[in-house]
Coordinates of C-alpha atoms and ligand atoms in Angstrom, one line a residue:
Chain A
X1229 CA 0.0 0.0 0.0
X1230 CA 1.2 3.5 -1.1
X1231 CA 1.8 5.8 2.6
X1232 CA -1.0 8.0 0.7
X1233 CA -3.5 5.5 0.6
X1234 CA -3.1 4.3 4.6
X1235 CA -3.6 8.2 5.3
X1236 CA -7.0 8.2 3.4
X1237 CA -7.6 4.6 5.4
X1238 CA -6.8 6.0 8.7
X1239 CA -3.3 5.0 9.7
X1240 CA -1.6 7.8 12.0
X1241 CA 1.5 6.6 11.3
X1242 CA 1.3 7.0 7.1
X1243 CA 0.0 10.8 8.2
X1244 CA 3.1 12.1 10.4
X1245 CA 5.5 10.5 8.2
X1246 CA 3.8 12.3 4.9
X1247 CA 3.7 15.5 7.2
X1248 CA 7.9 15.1 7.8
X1249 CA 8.2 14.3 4.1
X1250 CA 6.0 17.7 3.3
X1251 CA 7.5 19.6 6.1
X1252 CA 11.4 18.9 5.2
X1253 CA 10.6 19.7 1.7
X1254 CA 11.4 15.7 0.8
X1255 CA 12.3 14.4 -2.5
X1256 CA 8.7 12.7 -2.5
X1257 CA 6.6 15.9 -1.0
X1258 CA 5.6 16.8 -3.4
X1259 CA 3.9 13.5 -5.4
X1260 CA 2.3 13.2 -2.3
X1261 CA 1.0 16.7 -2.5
X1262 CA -0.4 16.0 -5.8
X1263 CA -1.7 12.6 -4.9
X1264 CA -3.6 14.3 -1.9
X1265 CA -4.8 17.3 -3.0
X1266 CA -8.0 15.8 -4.6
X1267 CA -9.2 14.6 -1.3
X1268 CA -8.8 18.1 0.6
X1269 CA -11.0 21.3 1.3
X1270 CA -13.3 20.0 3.7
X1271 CA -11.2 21.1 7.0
X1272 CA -12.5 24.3 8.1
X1273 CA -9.1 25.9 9.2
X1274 CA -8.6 28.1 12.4
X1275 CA -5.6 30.0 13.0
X1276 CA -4.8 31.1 16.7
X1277 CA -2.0 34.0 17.0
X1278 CA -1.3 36.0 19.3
X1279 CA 1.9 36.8 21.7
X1280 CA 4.0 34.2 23.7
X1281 CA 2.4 33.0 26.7
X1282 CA -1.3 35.0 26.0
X1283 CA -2.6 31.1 26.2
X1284 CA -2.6 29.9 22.6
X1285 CA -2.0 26.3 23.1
X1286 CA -4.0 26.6 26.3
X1287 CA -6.9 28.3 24.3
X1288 CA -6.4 25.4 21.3
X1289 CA -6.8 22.6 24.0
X1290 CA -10.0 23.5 25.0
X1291 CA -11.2 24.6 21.9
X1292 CA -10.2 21.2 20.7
X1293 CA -12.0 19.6 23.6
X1294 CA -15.5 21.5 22.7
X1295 CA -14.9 19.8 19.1
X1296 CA -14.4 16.9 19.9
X1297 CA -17.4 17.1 22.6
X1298 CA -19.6 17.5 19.8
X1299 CA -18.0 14.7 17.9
X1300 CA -15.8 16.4 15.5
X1301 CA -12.5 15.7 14.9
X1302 CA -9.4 17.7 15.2
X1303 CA -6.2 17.8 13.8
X1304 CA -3.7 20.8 15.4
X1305 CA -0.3 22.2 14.3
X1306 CA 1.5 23.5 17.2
X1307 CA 4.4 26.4 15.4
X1308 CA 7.3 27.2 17.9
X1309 CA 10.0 29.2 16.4
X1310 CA 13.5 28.0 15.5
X1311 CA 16.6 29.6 17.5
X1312 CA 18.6 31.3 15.1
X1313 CA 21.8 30.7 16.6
X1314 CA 21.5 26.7 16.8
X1315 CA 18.7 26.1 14.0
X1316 CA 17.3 23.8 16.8
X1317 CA 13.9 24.6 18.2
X1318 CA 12.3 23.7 21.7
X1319 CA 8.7 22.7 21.0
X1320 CA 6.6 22.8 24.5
X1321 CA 2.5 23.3 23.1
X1322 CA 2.3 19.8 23.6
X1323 CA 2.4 20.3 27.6
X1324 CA -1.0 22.2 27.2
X1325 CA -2.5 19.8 25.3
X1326 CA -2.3 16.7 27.4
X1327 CA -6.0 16.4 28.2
X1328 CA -6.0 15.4 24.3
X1329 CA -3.7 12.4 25.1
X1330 CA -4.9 9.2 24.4
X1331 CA -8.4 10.4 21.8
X1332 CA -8.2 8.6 18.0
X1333 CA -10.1 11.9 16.7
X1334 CA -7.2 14.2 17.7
X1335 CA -4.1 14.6 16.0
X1336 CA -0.8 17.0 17.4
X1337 CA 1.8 18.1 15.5
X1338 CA 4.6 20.4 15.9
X1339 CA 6.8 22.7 14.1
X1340 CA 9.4 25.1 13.9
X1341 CA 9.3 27.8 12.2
X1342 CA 13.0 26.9 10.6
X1343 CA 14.0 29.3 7.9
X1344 CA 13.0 31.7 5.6
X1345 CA 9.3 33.6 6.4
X1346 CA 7.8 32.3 2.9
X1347 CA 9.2 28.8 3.8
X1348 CA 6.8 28.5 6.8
X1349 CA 3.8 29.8 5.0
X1350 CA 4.6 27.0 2.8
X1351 CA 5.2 24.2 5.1
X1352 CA 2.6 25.4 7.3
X1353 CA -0.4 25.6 4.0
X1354 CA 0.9 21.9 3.0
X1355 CA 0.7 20.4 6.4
X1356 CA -2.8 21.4 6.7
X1357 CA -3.5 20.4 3.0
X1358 CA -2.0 16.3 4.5
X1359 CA -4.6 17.1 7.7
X1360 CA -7.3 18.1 5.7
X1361 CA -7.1 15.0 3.3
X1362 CA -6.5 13.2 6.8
X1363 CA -10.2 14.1 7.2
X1364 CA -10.0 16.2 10.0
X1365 CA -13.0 18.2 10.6
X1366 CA -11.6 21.0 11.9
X1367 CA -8.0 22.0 12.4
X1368 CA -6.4 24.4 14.6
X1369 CA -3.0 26.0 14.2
X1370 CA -1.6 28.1 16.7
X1371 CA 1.2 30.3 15.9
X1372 CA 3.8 32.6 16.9
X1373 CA 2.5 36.0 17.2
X1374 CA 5.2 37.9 15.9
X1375 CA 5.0 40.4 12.6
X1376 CA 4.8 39.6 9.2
X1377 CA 4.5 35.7 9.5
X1378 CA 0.7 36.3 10.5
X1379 CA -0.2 37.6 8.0
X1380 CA 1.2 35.2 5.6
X1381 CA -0.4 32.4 7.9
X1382 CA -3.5 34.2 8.3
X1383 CA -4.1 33.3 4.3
X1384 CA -4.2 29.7 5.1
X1385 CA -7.0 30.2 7.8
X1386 CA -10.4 29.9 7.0
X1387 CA -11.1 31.9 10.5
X1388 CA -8.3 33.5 12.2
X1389 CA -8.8 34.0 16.1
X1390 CA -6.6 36.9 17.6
X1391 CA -5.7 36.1 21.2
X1392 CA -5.0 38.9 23.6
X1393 CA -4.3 38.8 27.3
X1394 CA -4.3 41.4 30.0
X1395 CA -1.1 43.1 31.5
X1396 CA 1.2 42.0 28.7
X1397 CA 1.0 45.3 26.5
X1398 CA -0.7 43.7 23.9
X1399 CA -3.0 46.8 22.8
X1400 CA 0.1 48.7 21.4
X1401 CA 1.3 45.2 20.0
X1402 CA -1.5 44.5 18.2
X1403 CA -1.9 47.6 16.0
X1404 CA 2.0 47.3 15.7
X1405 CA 1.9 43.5 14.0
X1406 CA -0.9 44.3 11.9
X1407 CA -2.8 41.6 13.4
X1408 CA -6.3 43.5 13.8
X1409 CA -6.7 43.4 9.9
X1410 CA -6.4 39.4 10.3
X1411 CA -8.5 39.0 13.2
X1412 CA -11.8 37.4 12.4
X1413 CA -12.6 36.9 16.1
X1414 CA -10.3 38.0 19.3
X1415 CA -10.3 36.4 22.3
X1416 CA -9.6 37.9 25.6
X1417 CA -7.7 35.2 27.4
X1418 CA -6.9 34.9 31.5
X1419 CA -10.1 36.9 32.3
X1420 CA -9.8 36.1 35.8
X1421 CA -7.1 38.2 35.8
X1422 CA -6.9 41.8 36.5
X1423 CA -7.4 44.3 33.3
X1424 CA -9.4 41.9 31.0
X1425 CA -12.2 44.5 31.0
X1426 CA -9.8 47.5 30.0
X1427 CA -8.4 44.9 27.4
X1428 CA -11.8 44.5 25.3
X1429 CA -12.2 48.3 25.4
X1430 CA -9.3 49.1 23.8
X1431 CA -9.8 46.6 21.3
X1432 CA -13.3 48.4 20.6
X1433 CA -11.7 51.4 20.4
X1434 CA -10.0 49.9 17.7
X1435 CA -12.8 48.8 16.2
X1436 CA -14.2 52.4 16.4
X1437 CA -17.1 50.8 18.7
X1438 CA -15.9 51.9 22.2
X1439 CA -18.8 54.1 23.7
X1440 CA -18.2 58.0 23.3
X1441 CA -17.0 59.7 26.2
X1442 CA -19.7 61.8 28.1
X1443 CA -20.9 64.5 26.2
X1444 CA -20.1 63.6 22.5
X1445 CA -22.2 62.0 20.2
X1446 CA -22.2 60.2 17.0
X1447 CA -18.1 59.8 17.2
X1448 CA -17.0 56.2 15.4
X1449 CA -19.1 53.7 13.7
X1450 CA -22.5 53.4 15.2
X1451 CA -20.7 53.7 18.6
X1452 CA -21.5 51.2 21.5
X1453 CA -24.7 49.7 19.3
X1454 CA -23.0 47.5 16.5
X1455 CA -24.0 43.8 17.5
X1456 CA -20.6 41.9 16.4
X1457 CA -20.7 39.3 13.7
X1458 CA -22.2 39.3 10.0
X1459 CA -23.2 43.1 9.5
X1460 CA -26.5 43.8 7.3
X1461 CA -23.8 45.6 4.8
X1462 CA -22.4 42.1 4.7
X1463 CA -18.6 42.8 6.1
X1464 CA -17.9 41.3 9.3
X1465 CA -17.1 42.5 12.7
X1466 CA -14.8 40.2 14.8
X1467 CA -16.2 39.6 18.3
X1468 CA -14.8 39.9 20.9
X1469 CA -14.8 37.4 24.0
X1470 CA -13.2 36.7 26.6
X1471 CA -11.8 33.6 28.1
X1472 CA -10.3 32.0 30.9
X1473 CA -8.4 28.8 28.8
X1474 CA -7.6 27.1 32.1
X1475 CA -10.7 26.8 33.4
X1476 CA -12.6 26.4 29.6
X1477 CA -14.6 29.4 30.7
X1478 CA -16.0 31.3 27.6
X1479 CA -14.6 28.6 25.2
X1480 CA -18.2 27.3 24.2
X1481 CA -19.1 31.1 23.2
X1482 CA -15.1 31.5 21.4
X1483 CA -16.3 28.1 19.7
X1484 CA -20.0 29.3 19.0
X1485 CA -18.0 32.3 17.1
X1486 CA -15.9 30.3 15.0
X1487 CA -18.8 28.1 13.8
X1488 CA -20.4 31.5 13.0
X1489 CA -17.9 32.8 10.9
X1490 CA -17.3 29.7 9.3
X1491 CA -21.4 29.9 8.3
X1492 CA -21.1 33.6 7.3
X1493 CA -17.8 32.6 5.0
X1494 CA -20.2 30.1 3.7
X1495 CA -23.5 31.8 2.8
X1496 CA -21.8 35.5 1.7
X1497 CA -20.0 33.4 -1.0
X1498 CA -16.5 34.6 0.9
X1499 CA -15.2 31.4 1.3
X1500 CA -14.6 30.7 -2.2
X1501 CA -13.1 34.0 -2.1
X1502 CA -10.5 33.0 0.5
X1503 CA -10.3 29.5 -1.2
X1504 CA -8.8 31.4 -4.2
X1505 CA -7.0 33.7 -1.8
X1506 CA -5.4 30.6 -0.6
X1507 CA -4.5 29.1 -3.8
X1508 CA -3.0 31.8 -4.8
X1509 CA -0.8 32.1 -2.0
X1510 CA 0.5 28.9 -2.3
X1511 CA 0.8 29.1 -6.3
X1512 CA 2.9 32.5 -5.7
X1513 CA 5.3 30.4 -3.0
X1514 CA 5.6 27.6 -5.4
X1515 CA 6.5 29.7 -8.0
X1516 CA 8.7 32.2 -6.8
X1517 CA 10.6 29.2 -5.1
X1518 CA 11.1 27.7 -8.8
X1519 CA 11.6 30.1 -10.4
X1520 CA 14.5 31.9 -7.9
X1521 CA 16.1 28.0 -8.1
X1522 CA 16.1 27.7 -11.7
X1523 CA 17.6 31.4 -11.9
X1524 CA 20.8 30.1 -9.6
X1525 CA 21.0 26.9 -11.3
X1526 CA 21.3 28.6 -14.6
X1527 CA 24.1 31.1 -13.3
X1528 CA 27.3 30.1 -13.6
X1529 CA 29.6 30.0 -10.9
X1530 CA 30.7 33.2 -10.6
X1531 CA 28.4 35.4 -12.7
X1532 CA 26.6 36.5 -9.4
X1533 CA 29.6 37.4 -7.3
X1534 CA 30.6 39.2 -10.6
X1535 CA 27.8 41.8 -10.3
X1536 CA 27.7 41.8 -6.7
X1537 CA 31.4 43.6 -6.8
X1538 CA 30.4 45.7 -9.7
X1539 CA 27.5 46.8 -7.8
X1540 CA 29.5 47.5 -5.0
X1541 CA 32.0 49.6 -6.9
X1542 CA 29.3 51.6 -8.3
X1543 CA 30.1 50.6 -11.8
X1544 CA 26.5 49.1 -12.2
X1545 CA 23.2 49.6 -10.5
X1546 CA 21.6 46.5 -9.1
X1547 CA 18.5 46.8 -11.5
X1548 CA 20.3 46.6 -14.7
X1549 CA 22.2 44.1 -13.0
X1550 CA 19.4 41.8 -12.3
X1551 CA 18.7 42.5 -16.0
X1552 CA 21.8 41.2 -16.9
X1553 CA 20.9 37.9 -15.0
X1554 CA 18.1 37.5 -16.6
X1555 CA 18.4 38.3 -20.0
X1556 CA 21.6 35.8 -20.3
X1557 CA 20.7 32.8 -22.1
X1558 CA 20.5 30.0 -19.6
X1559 CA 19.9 26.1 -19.3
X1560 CA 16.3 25.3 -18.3
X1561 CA 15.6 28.9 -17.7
X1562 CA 14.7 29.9 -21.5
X1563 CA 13.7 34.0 -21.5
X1564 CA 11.6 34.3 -19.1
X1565 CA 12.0 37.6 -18.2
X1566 CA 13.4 39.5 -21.4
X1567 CA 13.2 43.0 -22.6
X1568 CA 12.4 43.6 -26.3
Chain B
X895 CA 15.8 22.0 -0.7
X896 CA 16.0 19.3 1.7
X897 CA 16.1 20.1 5.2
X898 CA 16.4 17.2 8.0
X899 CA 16.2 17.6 11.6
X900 CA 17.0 15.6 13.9
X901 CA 13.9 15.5 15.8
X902 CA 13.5 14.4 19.3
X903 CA 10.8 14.1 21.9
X904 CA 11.6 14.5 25.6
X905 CA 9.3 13.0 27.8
X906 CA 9.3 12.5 31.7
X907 CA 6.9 9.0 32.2
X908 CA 6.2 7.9 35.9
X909 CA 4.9 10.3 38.8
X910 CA 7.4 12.1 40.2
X911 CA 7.1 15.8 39.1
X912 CA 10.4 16.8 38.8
X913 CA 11.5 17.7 35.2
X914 CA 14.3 19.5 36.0
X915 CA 17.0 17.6 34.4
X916 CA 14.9 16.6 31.5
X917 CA 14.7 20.8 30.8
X918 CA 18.1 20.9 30.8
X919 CA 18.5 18.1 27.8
X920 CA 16.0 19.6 26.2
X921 CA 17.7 22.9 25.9
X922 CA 21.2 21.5 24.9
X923 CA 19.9 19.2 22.1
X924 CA 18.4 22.1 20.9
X925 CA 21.1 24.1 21.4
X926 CA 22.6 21.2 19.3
X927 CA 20.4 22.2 16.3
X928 CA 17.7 19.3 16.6
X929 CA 14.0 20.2 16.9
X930 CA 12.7 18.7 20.7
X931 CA 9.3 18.3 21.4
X932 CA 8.7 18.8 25.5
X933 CA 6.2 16.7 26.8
X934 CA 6.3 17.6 30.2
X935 CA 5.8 15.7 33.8
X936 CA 3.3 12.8 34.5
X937 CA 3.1 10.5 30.6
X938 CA 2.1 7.2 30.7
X939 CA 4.1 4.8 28.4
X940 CA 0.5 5.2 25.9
X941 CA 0.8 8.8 26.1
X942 CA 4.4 9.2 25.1
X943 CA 4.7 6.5 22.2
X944 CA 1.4 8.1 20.6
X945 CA 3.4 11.7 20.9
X946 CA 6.4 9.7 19.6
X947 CA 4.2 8.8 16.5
X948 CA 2.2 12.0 15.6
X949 CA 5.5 14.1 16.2
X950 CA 7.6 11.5 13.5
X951 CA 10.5 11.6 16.0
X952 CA 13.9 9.6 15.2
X953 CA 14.4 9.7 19.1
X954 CA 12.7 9.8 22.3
X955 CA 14.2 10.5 25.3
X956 CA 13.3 9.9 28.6
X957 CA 14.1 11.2 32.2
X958 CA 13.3 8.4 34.6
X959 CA 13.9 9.4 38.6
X960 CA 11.8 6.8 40.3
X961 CA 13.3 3.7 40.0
X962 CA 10.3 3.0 37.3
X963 CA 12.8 2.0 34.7
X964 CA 12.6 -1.2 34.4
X965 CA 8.7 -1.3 34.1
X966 CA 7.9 1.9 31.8
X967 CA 11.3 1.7 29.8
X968 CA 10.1 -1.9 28.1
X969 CA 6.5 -1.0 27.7
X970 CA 7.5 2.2 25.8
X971 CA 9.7 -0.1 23.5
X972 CA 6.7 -2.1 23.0
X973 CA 4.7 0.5 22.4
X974 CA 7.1 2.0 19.7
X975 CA 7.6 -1.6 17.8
X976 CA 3.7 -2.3 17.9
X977 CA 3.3 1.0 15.9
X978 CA 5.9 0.0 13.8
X979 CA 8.5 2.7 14.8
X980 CA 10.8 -0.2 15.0
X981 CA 14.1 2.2 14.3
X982 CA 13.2 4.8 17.0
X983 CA 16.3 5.6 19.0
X984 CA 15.0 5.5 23.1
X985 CA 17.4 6.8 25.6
X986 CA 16.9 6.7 29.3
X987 CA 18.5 8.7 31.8
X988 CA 18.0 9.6 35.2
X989 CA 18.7 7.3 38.4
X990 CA 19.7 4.2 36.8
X991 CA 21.8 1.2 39.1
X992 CA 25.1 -0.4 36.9
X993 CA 23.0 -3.8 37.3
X994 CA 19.8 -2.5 35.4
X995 CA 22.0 -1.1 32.3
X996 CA 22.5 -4.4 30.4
X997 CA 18.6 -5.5 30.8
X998 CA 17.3 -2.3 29.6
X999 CA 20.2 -2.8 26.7
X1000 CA 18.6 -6.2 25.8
X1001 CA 15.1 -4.7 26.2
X1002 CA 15.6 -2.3 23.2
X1003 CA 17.1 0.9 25.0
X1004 CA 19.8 2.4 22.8
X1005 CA 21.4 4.2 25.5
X1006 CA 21.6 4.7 29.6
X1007 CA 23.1 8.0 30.6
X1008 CA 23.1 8.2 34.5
X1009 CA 23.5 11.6 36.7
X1010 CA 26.8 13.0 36.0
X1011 CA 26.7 12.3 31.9
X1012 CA 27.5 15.7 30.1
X1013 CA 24.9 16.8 27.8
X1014 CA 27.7 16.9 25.3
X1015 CA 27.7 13.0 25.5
X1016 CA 24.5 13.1 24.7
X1017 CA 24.1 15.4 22.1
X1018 CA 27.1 12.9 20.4
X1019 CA 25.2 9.5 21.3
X1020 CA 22.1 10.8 19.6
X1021 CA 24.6 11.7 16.0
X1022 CA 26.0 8.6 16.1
X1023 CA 23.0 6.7 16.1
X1024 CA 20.3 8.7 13.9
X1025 CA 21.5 7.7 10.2
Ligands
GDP1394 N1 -4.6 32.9 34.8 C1 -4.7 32.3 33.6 N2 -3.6 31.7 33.1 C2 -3.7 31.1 31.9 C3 -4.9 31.1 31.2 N3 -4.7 30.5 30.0 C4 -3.4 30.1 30.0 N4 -2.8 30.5 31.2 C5 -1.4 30.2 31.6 O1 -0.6 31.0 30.8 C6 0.7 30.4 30.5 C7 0.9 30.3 29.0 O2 0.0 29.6 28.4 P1 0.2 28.9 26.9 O3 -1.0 28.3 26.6 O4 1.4 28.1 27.0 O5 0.5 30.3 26.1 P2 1.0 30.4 24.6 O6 2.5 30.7 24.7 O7 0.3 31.6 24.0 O8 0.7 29.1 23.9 C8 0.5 29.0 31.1 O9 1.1 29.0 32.4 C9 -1.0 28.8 31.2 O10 -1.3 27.9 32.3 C10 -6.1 31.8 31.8 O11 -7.2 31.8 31.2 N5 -5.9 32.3 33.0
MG1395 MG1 2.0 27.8 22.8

């Protein structure tokens, strides 16, 4: 039997074998890939970002438990990042997720971030393509909250859930990282804790929806009276809730939300948007990989360091000498970029 | 562009709750350049070959303080072999007596490092062994 066809019959050990083979970029990855893809895009996919130690993997276990309480199954990817001085990575999510120990309709896996930025979007898009095809019904991935990589990851998520926790200076990181255009839904984690309540209000002034002080009117959109969720307009307005992971307090209403969005993607016709969104993403990746490898491959030893040092002496600019690159006929890289 | 790791999962089976020592393996095969998946305190034998199997690991290791060995370190083997992760590298170290070295040897346990071994040896052992 081919590994692919003991994934589609169930065997655990065919699907984290396919997902190291996908993940280290294996001389087989991508037949797999191919011999998969067919049998994917039926996992609703929920990202859950958000800065270290705001609860993420405590949030994802309990989230994971409400699934699987209702009898869907879950499949989580658990991103740590690499160290850059050792290229080794400590991967702890797991420790959170113990109450999942031991369930068939659960599976963990985790990852480093490892190199380049576009190299985990990659990894991370294909190892939810081998869940997905796994027959997961829902898969969580919970990410490092830090900067552009969100963003990039955020395009893989059908719902992306934005976690925020009191006393860590989160409302200044958030606008910083961009992450309140990805948000579909924030959570307010470690409610019991002091400053949860000042937390949602400053993501609501963010939202233009915090109540105007005394005295004004009319400031912000519909302030204090939008109802969060699918608008009449038809744009969405990420609800806030807040949580207390530990405890699974507000979880079922977090969970209610996601199931929400994933209804609203559904019936305003957005999810084939972000379906196309997503396939273009990885397209893009797959391509510019290619593409940059067959450039170096075709460039003979040499020819690079050449206009390095001329651009360095300032007796050419880097743009004519990328067009110098280019143009140059090459071995399996015929013209494709080449001035008239 | 291929890119293997070395990956690893550190697990502390049995009930005593001290994980100290296991922490500090975990950091220095890291710091090694291998990917280590932390388990944490408190896994049964189930608990840490499933982990062993979803993670894709060429290596578990485990910190062992209670004298357990010689009951959880064969039951893990099992567990890895019934799986059919046959060429998994186990390690154990902790609190292990001379006398209980060869036993766990001929039980399937790659390698025994007791209190004093530097993580260096360790961080060798595991090279050697992962192809
Ligand atoms: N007080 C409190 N602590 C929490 C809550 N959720 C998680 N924690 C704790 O916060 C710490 C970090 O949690 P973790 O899930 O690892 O955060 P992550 O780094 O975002 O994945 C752990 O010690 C958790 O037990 C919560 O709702 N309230
Ligand atoms: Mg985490």
């Amino acid at each position: 039997m081919s590994l692919v066809t003991e994934l589609l019959a169930g065997n655990r050990r065919a699907l984290a074998r396919i997902i190291s083979q996908v993940e280290d970029d294996g001389p087989e990855a991508h037949a797999l890939l191919a011999e998969l893809h067919p049998h994917t895009g039926r996992s609703h996919v929920i990202g859950v970002t958000g800065a270290p130690g705001t609860g993420k993997s405590t949030l994802v276990n309990a989230l994971a438990k409400t699934y699987r309480s209702q009898g869907q199954t879950v499949g989580i990817i658990a991103v740590d990042p690499t160290s850059p001085f050792s290229g080794g990575a400590l991967l702890g999510d797991r420790v959170r997720m113990r109450d999942l120990a031991g369930d068939p309709g659960v599976f963990i896996r985790s990852m480093a971030t490892r190199g380049s930025l576009g190299g985990l979007a990659r990894a991370t898009a294909d190892v939810i393509l081998v869940l997905d095809a796994a027959g997961f019904d829902r898969i969580l991935v919970e990410t490092v909250g830090v900067g552009q990589a969100e963003v990039e990851i955020a395009s893989a998520a059908h719902t992306t859930i934005v976690v925020e926790a009191p006393g860590l200076g989160d409302e200044v990181q958030a606008i910083k990282a961009g992450v309140l255009e990805i948000a579909d839904l924030f959570a307010v984690n470690k409610a019991d804790r002091e400053g949860a309540d000042r937390a949602v209000l400053a993501l609501q002034m963010m939202q233009g929806l915090a109540p105007a002080p005394a005295g004004h009117h009319g400031t912000g959109r519909q302030a204090g009276h939008a109802a969060p969720g699918a608008q009449a307009d038809g744009a969405w307005l990420p609800p806030i809730t807040k949580t207390i992971a530990v405890r699974g307090e507000g979880v079922a209403a977090l969970h209610d939300w996601v199931e929400q969005h994933a209804a609203y993607l559904r019936e305003t016709g957005q999810l084939a948007r972000r379906e196309a969104t997503r396939a273009a993403t990885a397209l893009n990746h797959i391509l510019r990989e290619r593409l940059i490898a067959a450039l170096f491959a075709g460039l003979t030893n040499g020819e690079l360091d050449r206009a390095i040092s001329a651009i360095a002496r300032r007796e050419l600019d880097p743009y004519t000498a990328a067009d110098h690159l280019l143009q140059a006929e090459k071995p399996g890289f015929p013209g494709i970029v080449r001035r008239p | 562009m291929t890119d293997r790791k070395i990956r690893v999962l550190v697990a502390k089976p049995g009930l005593d709750g001290h994980d100290r020592g296991a922490k500090v393996v975990a950091r220095a095969l890291r710091d090694a350049g291998m990917e280590v998946i932390y388990t944490g305190i408190r896994q049964t034998p189930e608990m840490i070959a499933e982990a062993a199997l979803q993670e894709d690991v060429d290596v578990v290791g485990l910190s062992i303080l209670s004298g357990a060995h010689m009951a959880l370190c064969p039951r893990i083997v099992e567990l890895l072999r019934s799986q059919g992760m046959d060429d998994v590298v186990v390690l154990v170290g902790g609190i292990i007596p001379d006398d209980d070295v060869a036993p766990l040897k001929n039980l399937g346990v790659k390698g025994v490092f007791g209190p004093g071994t530097s993580t260096r040896d360790i961080v060798e052992f595991i090279r050697q062994s992962v192809g």
